Short mmCIF file of C-alpha atoms in Angstrom, two decimals:
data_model
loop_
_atom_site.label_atom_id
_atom_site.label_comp_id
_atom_site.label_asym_id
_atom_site.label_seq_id
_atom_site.Cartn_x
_atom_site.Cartn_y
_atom_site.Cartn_z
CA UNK A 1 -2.26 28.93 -17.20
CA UNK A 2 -0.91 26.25 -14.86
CA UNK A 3 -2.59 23.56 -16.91
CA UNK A 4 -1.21 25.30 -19.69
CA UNK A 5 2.13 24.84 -18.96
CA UNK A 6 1.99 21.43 -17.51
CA UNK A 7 0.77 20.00 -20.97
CA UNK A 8 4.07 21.63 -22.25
CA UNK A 9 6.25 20.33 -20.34
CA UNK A 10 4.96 16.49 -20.56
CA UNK A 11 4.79 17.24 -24.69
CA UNK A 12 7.95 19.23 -25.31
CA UNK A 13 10.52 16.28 -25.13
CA UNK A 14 8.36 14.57 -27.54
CA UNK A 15 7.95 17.48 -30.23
CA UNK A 16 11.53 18.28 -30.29
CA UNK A 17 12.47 14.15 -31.48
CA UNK A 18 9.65 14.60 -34.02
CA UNK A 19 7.12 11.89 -32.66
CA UNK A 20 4.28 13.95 -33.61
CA UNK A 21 1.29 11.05 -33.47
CA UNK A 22 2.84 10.33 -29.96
CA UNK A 23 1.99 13.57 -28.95
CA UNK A 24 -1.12 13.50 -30.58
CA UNK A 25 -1.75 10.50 -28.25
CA UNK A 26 -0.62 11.96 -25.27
CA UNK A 27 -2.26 15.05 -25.79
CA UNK A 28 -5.51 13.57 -26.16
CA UNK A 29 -4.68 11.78 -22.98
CA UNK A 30 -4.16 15.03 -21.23
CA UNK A 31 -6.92 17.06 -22.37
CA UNK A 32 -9.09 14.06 -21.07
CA UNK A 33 -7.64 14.49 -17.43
CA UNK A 34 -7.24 18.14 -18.05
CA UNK A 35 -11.71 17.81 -18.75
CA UNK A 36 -11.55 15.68 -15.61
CA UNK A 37 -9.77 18.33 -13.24
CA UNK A 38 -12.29 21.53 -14.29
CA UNK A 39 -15.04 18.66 -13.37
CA UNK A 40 -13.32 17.97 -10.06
CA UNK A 41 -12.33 21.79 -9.42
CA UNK A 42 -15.66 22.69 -9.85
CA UNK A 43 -17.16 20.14 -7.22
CA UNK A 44 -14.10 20.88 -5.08
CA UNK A 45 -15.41 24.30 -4.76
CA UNK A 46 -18.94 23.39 -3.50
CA UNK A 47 -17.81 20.62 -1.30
CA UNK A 48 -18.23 21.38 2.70
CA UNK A 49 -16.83 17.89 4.38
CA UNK A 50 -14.16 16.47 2.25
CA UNK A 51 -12.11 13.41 3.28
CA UNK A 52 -8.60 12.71 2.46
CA UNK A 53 -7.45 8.72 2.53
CA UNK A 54 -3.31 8.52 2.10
CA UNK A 55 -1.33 6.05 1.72
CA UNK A 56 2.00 4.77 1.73
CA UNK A 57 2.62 6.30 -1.87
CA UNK A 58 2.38 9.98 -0.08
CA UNK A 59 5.01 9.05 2.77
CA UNK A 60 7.38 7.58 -1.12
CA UNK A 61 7.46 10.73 -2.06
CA UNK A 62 9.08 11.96 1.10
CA UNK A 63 11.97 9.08 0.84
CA UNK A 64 10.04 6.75 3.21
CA UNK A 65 9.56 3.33 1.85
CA UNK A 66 6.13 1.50 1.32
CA UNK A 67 7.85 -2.04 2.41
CA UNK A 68 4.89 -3.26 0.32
CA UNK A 69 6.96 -2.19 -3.34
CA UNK A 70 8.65 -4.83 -5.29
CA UNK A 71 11.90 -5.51 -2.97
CA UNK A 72 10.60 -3.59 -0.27
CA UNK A 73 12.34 -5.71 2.31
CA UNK A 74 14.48 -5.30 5.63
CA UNK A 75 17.53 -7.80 5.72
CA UNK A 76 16.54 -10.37 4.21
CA UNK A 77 12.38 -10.04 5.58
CA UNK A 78 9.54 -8.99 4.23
CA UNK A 79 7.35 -6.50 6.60
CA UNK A 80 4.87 -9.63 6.91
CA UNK A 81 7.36 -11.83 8.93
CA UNK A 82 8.20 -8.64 11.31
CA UNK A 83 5.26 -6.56 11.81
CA UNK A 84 3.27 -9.16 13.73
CA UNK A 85 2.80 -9.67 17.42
CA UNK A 86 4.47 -13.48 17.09
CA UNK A 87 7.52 -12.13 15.61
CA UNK A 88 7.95 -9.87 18.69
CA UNK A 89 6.83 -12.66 21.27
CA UNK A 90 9.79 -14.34 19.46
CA UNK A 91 12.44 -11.72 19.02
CA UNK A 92 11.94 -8.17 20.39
CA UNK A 93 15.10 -7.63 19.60
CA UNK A 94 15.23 -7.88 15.61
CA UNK A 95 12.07 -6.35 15.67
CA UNK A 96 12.96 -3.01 17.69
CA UNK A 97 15.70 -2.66 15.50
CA UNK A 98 13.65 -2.93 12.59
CA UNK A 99 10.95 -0.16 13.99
CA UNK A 100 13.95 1.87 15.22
CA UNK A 101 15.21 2.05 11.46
CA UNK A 102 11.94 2.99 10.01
CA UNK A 103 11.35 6.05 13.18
CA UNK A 104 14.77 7.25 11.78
CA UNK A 105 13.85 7.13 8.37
CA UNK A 106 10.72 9.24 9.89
CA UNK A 107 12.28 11.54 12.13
CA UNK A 108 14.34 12.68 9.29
CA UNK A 109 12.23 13.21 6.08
CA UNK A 110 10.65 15.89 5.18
CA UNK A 111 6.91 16.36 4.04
CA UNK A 112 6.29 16.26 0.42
CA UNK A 113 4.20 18.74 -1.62
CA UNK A 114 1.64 16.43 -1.32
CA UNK A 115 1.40 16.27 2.72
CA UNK A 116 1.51 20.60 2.60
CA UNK A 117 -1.36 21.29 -0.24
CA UNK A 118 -3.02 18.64 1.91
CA UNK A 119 -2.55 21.01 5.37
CA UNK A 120 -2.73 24.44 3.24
CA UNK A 121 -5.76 22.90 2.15
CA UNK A 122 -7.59 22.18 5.76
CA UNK A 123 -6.02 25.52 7.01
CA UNK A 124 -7.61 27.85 4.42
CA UNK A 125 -11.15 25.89 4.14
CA UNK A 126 -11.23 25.95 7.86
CA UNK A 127 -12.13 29.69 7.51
CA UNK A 128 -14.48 29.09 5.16
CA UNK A 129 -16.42 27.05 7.65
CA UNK A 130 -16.01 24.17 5.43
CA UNK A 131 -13.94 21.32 7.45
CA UNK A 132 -11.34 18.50 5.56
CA UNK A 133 -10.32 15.48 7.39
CA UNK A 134 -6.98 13.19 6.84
CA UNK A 135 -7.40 9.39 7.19
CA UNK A 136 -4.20 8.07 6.74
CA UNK A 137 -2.79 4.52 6.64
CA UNK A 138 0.58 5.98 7.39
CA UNK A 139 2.29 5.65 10.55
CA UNK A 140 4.87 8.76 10.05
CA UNK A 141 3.75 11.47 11.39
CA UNK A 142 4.50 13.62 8.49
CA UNK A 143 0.76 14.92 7.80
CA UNK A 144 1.17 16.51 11.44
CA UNK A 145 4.66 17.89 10.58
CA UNK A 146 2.80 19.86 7.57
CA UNK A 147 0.49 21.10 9.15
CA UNK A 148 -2.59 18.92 9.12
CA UNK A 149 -4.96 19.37 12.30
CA UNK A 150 -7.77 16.86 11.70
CA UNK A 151 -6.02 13.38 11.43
CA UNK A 152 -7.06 10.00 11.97
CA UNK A 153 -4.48 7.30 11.97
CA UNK A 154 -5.95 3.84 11.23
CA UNK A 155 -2.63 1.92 11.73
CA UNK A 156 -1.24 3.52 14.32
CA UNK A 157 1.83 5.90 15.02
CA UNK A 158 5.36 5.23 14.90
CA UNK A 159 6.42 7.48 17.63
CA UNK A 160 4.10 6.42 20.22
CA UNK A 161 4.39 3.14 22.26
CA UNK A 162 2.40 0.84 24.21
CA UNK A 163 3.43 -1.18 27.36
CA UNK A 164 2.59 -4.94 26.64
CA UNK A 165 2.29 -5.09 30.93
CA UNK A 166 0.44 -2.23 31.34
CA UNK A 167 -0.73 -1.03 28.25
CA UNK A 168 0.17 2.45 28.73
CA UNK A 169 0.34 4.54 25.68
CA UNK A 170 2.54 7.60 25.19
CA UNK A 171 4.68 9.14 22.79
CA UNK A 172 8.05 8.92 22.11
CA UNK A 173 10.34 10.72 19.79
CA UNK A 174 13.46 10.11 20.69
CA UNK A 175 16.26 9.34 18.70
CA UNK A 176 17.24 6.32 19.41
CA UNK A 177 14.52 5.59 21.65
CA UNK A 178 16.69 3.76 23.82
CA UNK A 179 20.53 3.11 24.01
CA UNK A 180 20.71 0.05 22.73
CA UNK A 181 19.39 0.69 19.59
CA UNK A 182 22.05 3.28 18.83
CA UNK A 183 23.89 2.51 15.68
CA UNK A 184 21.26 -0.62 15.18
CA UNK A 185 18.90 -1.60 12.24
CA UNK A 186 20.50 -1.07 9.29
CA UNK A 187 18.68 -2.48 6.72
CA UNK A 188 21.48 -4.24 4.68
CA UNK A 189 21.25 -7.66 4.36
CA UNK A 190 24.84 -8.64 5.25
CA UNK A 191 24.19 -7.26 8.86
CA UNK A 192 23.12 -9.63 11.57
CA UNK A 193 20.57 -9.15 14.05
CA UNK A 194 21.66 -7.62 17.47
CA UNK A 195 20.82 -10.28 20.03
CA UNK A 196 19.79 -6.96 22.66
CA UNK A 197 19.03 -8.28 25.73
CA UNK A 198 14.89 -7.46 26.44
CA UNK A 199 16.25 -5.86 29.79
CA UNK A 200 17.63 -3.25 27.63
CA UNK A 201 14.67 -2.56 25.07
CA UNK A 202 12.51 0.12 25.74
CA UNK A 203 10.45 -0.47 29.05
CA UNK A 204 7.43 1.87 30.45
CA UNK A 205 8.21 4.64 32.46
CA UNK A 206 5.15 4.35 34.76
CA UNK A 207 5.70 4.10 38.22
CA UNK A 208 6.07 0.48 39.13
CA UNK A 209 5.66 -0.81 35.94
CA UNK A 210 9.06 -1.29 33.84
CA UNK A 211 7.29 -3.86 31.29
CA UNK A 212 8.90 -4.31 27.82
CA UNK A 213 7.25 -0.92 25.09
CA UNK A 214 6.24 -1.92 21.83
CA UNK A 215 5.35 -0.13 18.44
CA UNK A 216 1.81 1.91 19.02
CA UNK A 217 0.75 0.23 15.68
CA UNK A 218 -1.79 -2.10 13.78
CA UNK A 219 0.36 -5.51 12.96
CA UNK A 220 -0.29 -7.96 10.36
CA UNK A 221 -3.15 -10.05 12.36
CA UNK A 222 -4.79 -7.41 14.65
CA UNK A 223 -7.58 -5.44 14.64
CA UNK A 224 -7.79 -1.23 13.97
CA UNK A 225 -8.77 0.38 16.91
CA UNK A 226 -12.37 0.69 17.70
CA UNK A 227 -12.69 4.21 18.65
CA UNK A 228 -10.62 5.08 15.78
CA UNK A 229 -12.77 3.48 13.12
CA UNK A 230 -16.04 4.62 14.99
CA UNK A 231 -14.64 8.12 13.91
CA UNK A 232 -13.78 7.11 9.99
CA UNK A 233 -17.43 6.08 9.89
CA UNK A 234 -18.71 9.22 10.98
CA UNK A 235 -16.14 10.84 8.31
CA UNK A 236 -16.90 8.40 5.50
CA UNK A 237 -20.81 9.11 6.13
CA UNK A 238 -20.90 12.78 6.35
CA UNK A 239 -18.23 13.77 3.57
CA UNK A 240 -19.72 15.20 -0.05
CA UNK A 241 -15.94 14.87 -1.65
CA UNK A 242 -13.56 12.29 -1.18
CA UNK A 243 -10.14 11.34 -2.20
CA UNK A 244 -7.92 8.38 -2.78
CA UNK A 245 -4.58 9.61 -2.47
CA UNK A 246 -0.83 7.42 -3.20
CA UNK A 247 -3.22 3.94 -1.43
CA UNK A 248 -2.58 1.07 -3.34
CA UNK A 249 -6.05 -0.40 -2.31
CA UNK A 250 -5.68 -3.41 -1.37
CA UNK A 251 -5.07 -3.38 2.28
CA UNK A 252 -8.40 -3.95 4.29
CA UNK A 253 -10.36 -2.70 5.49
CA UNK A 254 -9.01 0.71 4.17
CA UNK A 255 -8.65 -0.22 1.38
CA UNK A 256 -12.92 -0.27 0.99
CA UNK A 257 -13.32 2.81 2.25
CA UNK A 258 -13.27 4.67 -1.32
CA UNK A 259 -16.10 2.79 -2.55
CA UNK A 260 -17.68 2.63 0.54
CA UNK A 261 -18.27 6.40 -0.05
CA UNK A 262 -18.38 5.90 -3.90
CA UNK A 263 -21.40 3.67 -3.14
CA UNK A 264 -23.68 6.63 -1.65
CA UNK A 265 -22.98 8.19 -4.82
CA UNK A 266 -20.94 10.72 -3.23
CA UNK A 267 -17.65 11.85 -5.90
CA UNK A 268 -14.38 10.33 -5.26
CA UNK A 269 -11.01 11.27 -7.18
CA UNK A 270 -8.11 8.65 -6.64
CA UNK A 271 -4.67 10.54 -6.72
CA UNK A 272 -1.86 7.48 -7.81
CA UNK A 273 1.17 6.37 -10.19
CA UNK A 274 -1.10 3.75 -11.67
CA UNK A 275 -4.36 2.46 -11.70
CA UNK A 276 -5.24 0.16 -8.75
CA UNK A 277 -7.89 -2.48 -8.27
CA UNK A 278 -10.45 0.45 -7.10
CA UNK A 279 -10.15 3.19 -10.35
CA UNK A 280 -13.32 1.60 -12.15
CA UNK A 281 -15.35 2.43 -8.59
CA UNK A 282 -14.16 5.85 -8.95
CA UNK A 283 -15.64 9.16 -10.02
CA UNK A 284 -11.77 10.33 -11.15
CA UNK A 285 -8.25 8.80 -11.62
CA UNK A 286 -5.47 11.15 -11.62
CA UNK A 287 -2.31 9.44 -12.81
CA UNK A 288 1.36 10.64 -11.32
CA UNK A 289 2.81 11.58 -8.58
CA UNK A 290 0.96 13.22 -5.56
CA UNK A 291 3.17 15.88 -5.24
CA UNK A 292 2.88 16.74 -8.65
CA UNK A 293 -1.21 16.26 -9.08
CA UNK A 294 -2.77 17.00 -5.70
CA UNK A 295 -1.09 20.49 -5.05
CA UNK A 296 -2.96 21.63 -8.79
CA UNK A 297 -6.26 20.03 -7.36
CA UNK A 298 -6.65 21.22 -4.10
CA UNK A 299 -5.43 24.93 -4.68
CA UNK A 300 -7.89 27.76 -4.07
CA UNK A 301 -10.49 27.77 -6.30
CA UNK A 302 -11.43 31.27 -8.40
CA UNK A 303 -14.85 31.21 -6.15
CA UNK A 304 -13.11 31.25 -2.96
CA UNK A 305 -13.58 34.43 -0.94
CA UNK A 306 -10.80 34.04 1.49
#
């Protein structure tokens, strides 16, 4: 019934101008990806590890920018020339007030239908003794705030920091994470930087320490963390279902770990707007939004007993 309606609704605007042969196109089009989703349903149903991978196309539908999208810029820079651990040896300052703009864009979206039929997901197949794991490339926090238990984050967190003295991690949501930053970071590119002095940026908290915090996250230039990819591995090795979900695929290494799974022969379905450099590795391609595709894919299945 649900597929049902959604061919209606993509068709209807198109019947009522009279473009029959395009909806003769597009319906042939559908019923392809509607053949597709049984397929998928059906090895949804018998799959016992399944692993997520998200990207920044998930967090897009929750109002938080990629920064990777045509004009997705700060001021007048591009994420490239501010997410790297030069541009912070050179100006803390700008920098913090860039990562305080982005935690506030965090702290106050929501998560999208994607991120909950992602947790509602894990929760119920949890008690099925079957287990689903998130591997996200996003930074955001918002697969926690639905819900999801099991996540891995390969680039790091947003609202934890790391002393560049001491190397302390912890986390940190406050809002603004220091007083300085209050009012600061707006992204328009009239604004000028505030010159903050590094005295006043956020500074550890251990005892004895005071050194200058920065973002707990993977810049342009570094490597992921070890321990963290030693526990993708094990995910990407052990799954029976994956899926590709709002990643662009083309930021490594994550972006090989769809075909790295594809290439044990193991089913993967890639969840995205448009087709991306990966869809020909792929077992599936689903084409629109997450919010709209992934809640109809991962809902219970007729076979499921609780």
């Amino acid at each position: 019934m649900m597929i049902t309606q959604l061919i209606f609704k993509r068709v209807a605007p198109h019947l009522r101008c009279g473009r029959w042969a395009h909806v003769q196109t597009h319906l042939k089009q559908l019923m392809r990806t509607n053949s597709d989703l049984s397929e998928f349903r059906e090895l949804f149903s018998k799959a016992k590890h399944i692993a997520i991978i998200t990207g920044a196309g998930v967090s897009a539908e929750s109002g938080v920018p990629t920064f990777r999208q045509a004009g997705g810029q700060w001021r007048t820079w591009k994420t490239q020339d501010l997410a790297t651990p030069e541009s912070f040896s050179r100006n803390p300052s700008r920098v913090w007030e860039f990562y305080h703009y982005r935690r506030e864009l965090a702290l106050n979206a929501c998560p999208s239908a994607a991120h909950r039929a992602i947790a509602e997901c894990e929760a119920r197949l949890s008690k099925q003794g079957r287990s689903v794991v998130v591997i996200t490339q996003n930074i955001d926090e918002l697969h926690h705030q639905a819900g999801s238990k099991h996540v891995l984050e390969v680039h790091g967190n947003l609202f934890k920091t790391r002393c560049v003295s001491c190397g302390d991690v912890d986390s940190n949501h406050k809002s603004p994470i220091c007083p300085s930053l209050e009012g600061k970071g707006s992204p328009d590119p009239d604004v000028k930087d505030a010159p903050i002095p590094v005295k006043d940026l956020p500074r550890c908290d251990e005892k004895g320490c005071d050194g200058l915090l920065r973002p707990h996250v993977i810049w342009f230039g570094e490597t992921l963390d070890s321990h963290i990819l030693t526990k993708v591995e094990k995910e990407l090795d052990t799954c029976d279902l994956c899926l590709v979900v709002g990643t662009s695929s083309v930021v490594h290494p994550a972006a090989m770990f769809g075909p790295q799974v594809a290439s044990r022969g193991v089913p993967v379905a890639e969840f995205n707007i448009q087709t991306t450099p990966n869809t020909t590795r792929f077992t599936f391609h689903f084409q629109g939004p997450c919010s709209t595709t992934l809640p109809i894919a991962l809902a219970r299945h007729e076979s499921e007993v609780i």
